CSV table of C-alpha atoms in Angstrom, one decimal:
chain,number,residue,atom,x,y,z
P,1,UNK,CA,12.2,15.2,3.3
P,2,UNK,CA,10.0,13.0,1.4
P,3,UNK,CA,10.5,9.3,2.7
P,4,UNK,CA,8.9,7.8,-0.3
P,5,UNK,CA,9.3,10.1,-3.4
P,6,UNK,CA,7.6,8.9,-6.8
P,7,UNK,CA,7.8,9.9,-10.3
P,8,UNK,CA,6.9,11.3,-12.4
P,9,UNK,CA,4.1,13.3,-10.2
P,10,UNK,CA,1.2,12.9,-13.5
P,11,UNK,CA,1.8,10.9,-16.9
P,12,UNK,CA,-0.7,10.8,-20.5
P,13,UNK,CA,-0.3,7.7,-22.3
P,14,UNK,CA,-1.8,6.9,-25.8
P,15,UNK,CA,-3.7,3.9,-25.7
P,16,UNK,CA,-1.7,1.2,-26.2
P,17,UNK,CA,2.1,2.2,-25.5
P,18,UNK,CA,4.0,1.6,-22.7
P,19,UNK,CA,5.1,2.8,-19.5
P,20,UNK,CA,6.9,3.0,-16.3
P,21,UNK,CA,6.2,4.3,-12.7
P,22,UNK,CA,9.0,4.8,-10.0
P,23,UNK,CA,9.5,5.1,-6.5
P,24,UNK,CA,12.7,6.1,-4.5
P,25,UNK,CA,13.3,5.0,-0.7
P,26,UNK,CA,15.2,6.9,1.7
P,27,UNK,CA,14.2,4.5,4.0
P,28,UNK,CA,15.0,0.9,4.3
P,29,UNK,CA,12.4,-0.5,2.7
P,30,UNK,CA,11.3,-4.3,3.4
P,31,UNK,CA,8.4,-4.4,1.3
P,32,UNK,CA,6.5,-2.9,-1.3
P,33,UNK,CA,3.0,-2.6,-2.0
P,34,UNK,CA,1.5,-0.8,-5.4
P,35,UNK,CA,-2.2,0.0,-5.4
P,36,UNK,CA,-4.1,2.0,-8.3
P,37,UNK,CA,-7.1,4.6,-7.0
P,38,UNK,CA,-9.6,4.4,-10.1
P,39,UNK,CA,-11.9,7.7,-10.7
P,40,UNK,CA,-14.5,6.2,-8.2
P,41,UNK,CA,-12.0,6.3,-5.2
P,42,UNK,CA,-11.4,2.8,-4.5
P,43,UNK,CA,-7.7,1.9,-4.0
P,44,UNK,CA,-7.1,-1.8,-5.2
P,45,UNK,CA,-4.0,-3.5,-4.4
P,46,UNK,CA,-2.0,-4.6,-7.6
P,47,UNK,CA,0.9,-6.1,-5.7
P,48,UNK,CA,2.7,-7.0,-2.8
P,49,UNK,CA,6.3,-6.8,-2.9
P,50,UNK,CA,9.5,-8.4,-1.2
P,51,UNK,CA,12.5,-8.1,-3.1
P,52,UNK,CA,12.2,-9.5,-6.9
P,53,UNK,CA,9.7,-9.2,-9.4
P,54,UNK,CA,6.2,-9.5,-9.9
P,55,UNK,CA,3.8,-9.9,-13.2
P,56,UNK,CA,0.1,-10.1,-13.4
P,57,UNK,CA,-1.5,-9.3,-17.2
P,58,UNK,CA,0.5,-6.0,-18.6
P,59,UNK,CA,1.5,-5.2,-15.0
P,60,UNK,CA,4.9,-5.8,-14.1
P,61,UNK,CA,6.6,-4.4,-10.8
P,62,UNK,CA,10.2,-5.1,-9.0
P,63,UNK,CA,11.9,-4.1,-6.4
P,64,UNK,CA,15.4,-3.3,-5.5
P,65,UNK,CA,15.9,-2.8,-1.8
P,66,UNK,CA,19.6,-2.5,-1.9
P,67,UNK,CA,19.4,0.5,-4.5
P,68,UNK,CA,15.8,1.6,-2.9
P,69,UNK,CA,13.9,1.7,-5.6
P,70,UNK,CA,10.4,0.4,-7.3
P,71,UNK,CA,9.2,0.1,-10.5
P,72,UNK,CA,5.6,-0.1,-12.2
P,73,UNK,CA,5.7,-0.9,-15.7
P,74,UNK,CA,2.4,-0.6,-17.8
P,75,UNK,CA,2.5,-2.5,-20.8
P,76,UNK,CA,-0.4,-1.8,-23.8
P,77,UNK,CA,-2.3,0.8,-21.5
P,78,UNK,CA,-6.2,1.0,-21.6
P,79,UNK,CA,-8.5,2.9,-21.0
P,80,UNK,CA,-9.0,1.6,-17.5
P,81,UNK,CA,-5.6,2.1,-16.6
P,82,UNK,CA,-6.4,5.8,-15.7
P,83,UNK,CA,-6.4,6.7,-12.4
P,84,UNK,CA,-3.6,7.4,-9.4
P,85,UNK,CA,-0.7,5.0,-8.4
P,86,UNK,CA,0.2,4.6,-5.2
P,87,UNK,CA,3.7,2.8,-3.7
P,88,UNK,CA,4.0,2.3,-0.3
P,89,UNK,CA,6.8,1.0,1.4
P,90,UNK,CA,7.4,-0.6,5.1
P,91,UNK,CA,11.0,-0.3,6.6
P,92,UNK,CA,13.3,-1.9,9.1
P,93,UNK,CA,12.8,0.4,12.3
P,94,UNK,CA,9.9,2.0,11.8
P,95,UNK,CA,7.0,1.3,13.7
P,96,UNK,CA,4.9,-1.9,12.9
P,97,UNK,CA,2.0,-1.4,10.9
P,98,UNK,CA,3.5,1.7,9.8
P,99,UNK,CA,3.6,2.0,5.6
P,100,UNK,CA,4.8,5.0,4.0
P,101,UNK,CA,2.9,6.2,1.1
P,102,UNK,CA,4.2,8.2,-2.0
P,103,UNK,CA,2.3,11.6,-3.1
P,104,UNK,CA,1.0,8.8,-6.1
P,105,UNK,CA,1.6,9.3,-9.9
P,106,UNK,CA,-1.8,10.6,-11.7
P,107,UNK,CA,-1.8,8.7,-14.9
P,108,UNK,CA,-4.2,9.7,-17.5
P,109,UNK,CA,-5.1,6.9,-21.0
P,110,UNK,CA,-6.2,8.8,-24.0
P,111,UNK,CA,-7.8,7.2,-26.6
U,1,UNK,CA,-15.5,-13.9,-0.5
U,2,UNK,CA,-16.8,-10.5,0.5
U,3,UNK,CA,-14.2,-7.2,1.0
U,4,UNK,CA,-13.3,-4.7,3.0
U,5,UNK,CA,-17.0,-3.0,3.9
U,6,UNK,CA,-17.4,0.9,4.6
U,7,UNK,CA,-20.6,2.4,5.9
U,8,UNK,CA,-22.1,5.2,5.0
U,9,UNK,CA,-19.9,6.0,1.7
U,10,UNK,CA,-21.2,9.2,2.6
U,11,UNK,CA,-22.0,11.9,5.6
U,12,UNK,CA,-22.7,15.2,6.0
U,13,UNK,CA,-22.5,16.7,9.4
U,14,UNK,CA,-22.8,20.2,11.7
U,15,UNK,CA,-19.4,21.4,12.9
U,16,UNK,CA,-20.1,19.8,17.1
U,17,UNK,CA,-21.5,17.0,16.1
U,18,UNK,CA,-20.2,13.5,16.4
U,19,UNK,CA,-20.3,10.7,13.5
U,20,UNK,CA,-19.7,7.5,13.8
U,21,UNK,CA,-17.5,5.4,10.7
U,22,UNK,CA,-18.1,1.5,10.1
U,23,UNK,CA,-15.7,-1.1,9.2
U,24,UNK,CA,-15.8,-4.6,8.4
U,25,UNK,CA,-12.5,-6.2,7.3
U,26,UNK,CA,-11.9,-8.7,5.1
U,27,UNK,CA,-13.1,-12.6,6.9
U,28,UNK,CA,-9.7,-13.7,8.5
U,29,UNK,CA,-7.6,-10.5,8.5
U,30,UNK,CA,-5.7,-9.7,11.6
U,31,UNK,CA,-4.8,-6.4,10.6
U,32,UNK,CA,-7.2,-3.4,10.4
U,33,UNK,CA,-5.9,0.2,9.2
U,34,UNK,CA,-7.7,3.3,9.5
U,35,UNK,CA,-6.6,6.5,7.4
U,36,UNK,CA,-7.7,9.5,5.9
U,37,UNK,CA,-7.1,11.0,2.8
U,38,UNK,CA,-6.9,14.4,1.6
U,39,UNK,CA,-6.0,15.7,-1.4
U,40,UNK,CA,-3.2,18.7,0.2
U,41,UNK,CA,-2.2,15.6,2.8
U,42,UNK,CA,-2.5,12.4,1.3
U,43,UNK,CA,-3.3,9.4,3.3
U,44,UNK,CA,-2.7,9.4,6.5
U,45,UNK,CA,-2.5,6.6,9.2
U,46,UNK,CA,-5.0,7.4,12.4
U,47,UNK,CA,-5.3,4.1,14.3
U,48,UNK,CA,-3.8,0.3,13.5
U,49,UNK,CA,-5.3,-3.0,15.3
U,50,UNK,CA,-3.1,-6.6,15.5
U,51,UNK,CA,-5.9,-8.8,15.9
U,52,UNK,CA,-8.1,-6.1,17.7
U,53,UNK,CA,-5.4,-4.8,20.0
U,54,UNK,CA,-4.9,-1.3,19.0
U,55,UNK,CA,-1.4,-0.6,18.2
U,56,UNK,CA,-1.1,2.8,16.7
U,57,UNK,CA,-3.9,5.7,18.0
U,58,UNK,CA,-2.7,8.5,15.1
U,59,UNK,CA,-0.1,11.0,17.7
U,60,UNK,CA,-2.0,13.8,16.5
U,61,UNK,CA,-5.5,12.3,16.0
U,62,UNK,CA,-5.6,11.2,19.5
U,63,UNK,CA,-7.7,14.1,21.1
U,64,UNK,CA,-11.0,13.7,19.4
U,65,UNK,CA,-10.4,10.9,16.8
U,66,UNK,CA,-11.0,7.5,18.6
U,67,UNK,CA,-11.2,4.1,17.0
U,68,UNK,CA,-12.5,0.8,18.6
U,69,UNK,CA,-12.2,-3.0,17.2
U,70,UNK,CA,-15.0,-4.1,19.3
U,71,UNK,CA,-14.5,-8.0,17.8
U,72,UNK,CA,-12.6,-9.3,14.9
U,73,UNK,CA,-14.9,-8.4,12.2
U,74,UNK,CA,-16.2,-5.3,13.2
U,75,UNK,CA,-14.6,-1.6,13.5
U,76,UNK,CA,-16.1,1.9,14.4
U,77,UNK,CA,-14.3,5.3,14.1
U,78,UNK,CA,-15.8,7.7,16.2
U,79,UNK,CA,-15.5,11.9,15.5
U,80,UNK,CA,-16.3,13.7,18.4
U,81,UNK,CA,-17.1,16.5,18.4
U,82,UNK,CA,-16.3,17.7,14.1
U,83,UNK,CA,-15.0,20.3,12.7
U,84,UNK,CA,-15.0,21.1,8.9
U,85,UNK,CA,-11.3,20.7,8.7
U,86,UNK,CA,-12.4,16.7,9.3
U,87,UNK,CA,-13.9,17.0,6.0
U,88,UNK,CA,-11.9,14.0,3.8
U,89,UNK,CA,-12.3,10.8,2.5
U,90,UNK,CA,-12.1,7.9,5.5
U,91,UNK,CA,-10.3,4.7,4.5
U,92,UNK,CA,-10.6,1.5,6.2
U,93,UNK,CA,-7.9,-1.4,5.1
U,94,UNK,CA,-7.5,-4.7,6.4
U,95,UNK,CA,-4.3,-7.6,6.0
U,96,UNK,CA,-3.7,-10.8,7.3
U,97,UNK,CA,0.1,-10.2,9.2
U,98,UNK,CA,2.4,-13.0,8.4
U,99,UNK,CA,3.7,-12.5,12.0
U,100,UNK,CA,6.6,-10.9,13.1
U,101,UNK,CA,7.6,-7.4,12.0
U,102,UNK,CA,5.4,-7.1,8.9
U,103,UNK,CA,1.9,-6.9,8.1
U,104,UNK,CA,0.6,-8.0,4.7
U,105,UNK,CA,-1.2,-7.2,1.6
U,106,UNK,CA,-3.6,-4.2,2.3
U,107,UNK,CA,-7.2,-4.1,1.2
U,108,UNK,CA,-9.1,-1.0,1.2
U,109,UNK,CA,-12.6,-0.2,1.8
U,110,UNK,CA,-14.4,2.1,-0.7
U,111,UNK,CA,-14.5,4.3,1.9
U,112,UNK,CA,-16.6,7.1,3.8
U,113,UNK,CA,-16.2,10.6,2.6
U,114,UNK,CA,-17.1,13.0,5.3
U,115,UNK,CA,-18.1,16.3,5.0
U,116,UNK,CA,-18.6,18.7,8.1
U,117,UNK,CA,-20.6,22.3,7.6
């Protein structure tokens, strides 16, 4: 099964209201990094993760990696939020270098 | 300070044929990531250098994917020969590793979309 399963699988947000992103673990996860792909196809990284919380502008993310979890909260969405999230994960025995990607959630800001 | 650097964004090659990709990571990096990305796949990981010693060569990729890290700032992906299921999106992603186990915040390249006829 999935290794890295995130929800939900494509979101449409009002400009201006909030929302959250998840990803589920079944593997032991050590870190946690969150990456948007914008309509052009360039992946930019919006945050590297050990356990605890992050918060840059109306992004906020934490991870849990006793309960195996990751969050992505939106807050105030733009226009220029639209695009495809991306968690990734690395875990204790996997191979180094090794990150495991989610299927991404296809989020979508309408005016 | 400059990013991760992808050359050509595009290419469109003869099934046979054999393409070369270009990477240049991020100044400093000690980790370089090559994947590619399809839409019924997702991204997948084909070859991973700790400071230019290749440490993942992509199980699957191996037989006619082959990656080199000829210095520290400089990376090819060679296809040889294609075939139009190679058609995807190449990624290139460097991080500086903070030693140990891990490796570190990943940049991506903007990336070279291939397309084989």
């Amino acid at each position: 099964g999935d290794k890295v399963k995130q929800s939900p699988s494509a979101l449409s947000l009002q400009e201006g209201t909030n929302s959250a992103l998840r990803c589920n673990f079944s593997i032991a996860a050590t870190t946690v990094q969150w990456f948007l792909q914008n309509p052009r196809g360039s992946l930019i990284n919006l945050f590297y993760l050990v356990p605890g919380t992050k918060e840059n502008g109306r992004l906020k993310s934490a991870f849990d990696s006793k309960e195996s979890y990751s969050t992505l909260h939106i807050r105030d969405a733009q226009l220029e939020d639209s695009g495809t999230y991306f968690c990734a994960a690395e875990a204790r025995g996997s191979a180094l270098g090794r990150l495991h990607f989610g299927a991404g959630t296809q989020l979508i800001v309408i005016p | 300070d400059a990013g991760v650097t992808q050359t050509p964004r595009h290419e469109v090659a003869e099934k046979g044929q054999t393409i070369i990709l270009k990477c240049e990571p991020v100044s400093g990096h000690n980790d370089l990531f090559w994947y590619r990305q399809t839409k019924i796949q997702g991204l997948e990981l084909l070859s991973y250098f700790r400071s230019k010693s290749l440490m993942e060569d992509g199980g699957a990729f191996k037989d006619r994917f082959k990656a080199e890290m000829l210095n520290s700032s400089f990376s090819t992906l060679k296809i040889q020969p294609t075939e139009p299921k190679d058609s995807a999106v190449y990624l290139c992603a460097s991080s500086l590793s903070w030693g140990g186990a891990g490796t570190g915040q990943l940049y991506f390249g903007e990336g070279s979309k291939l397309t084989v006829l």
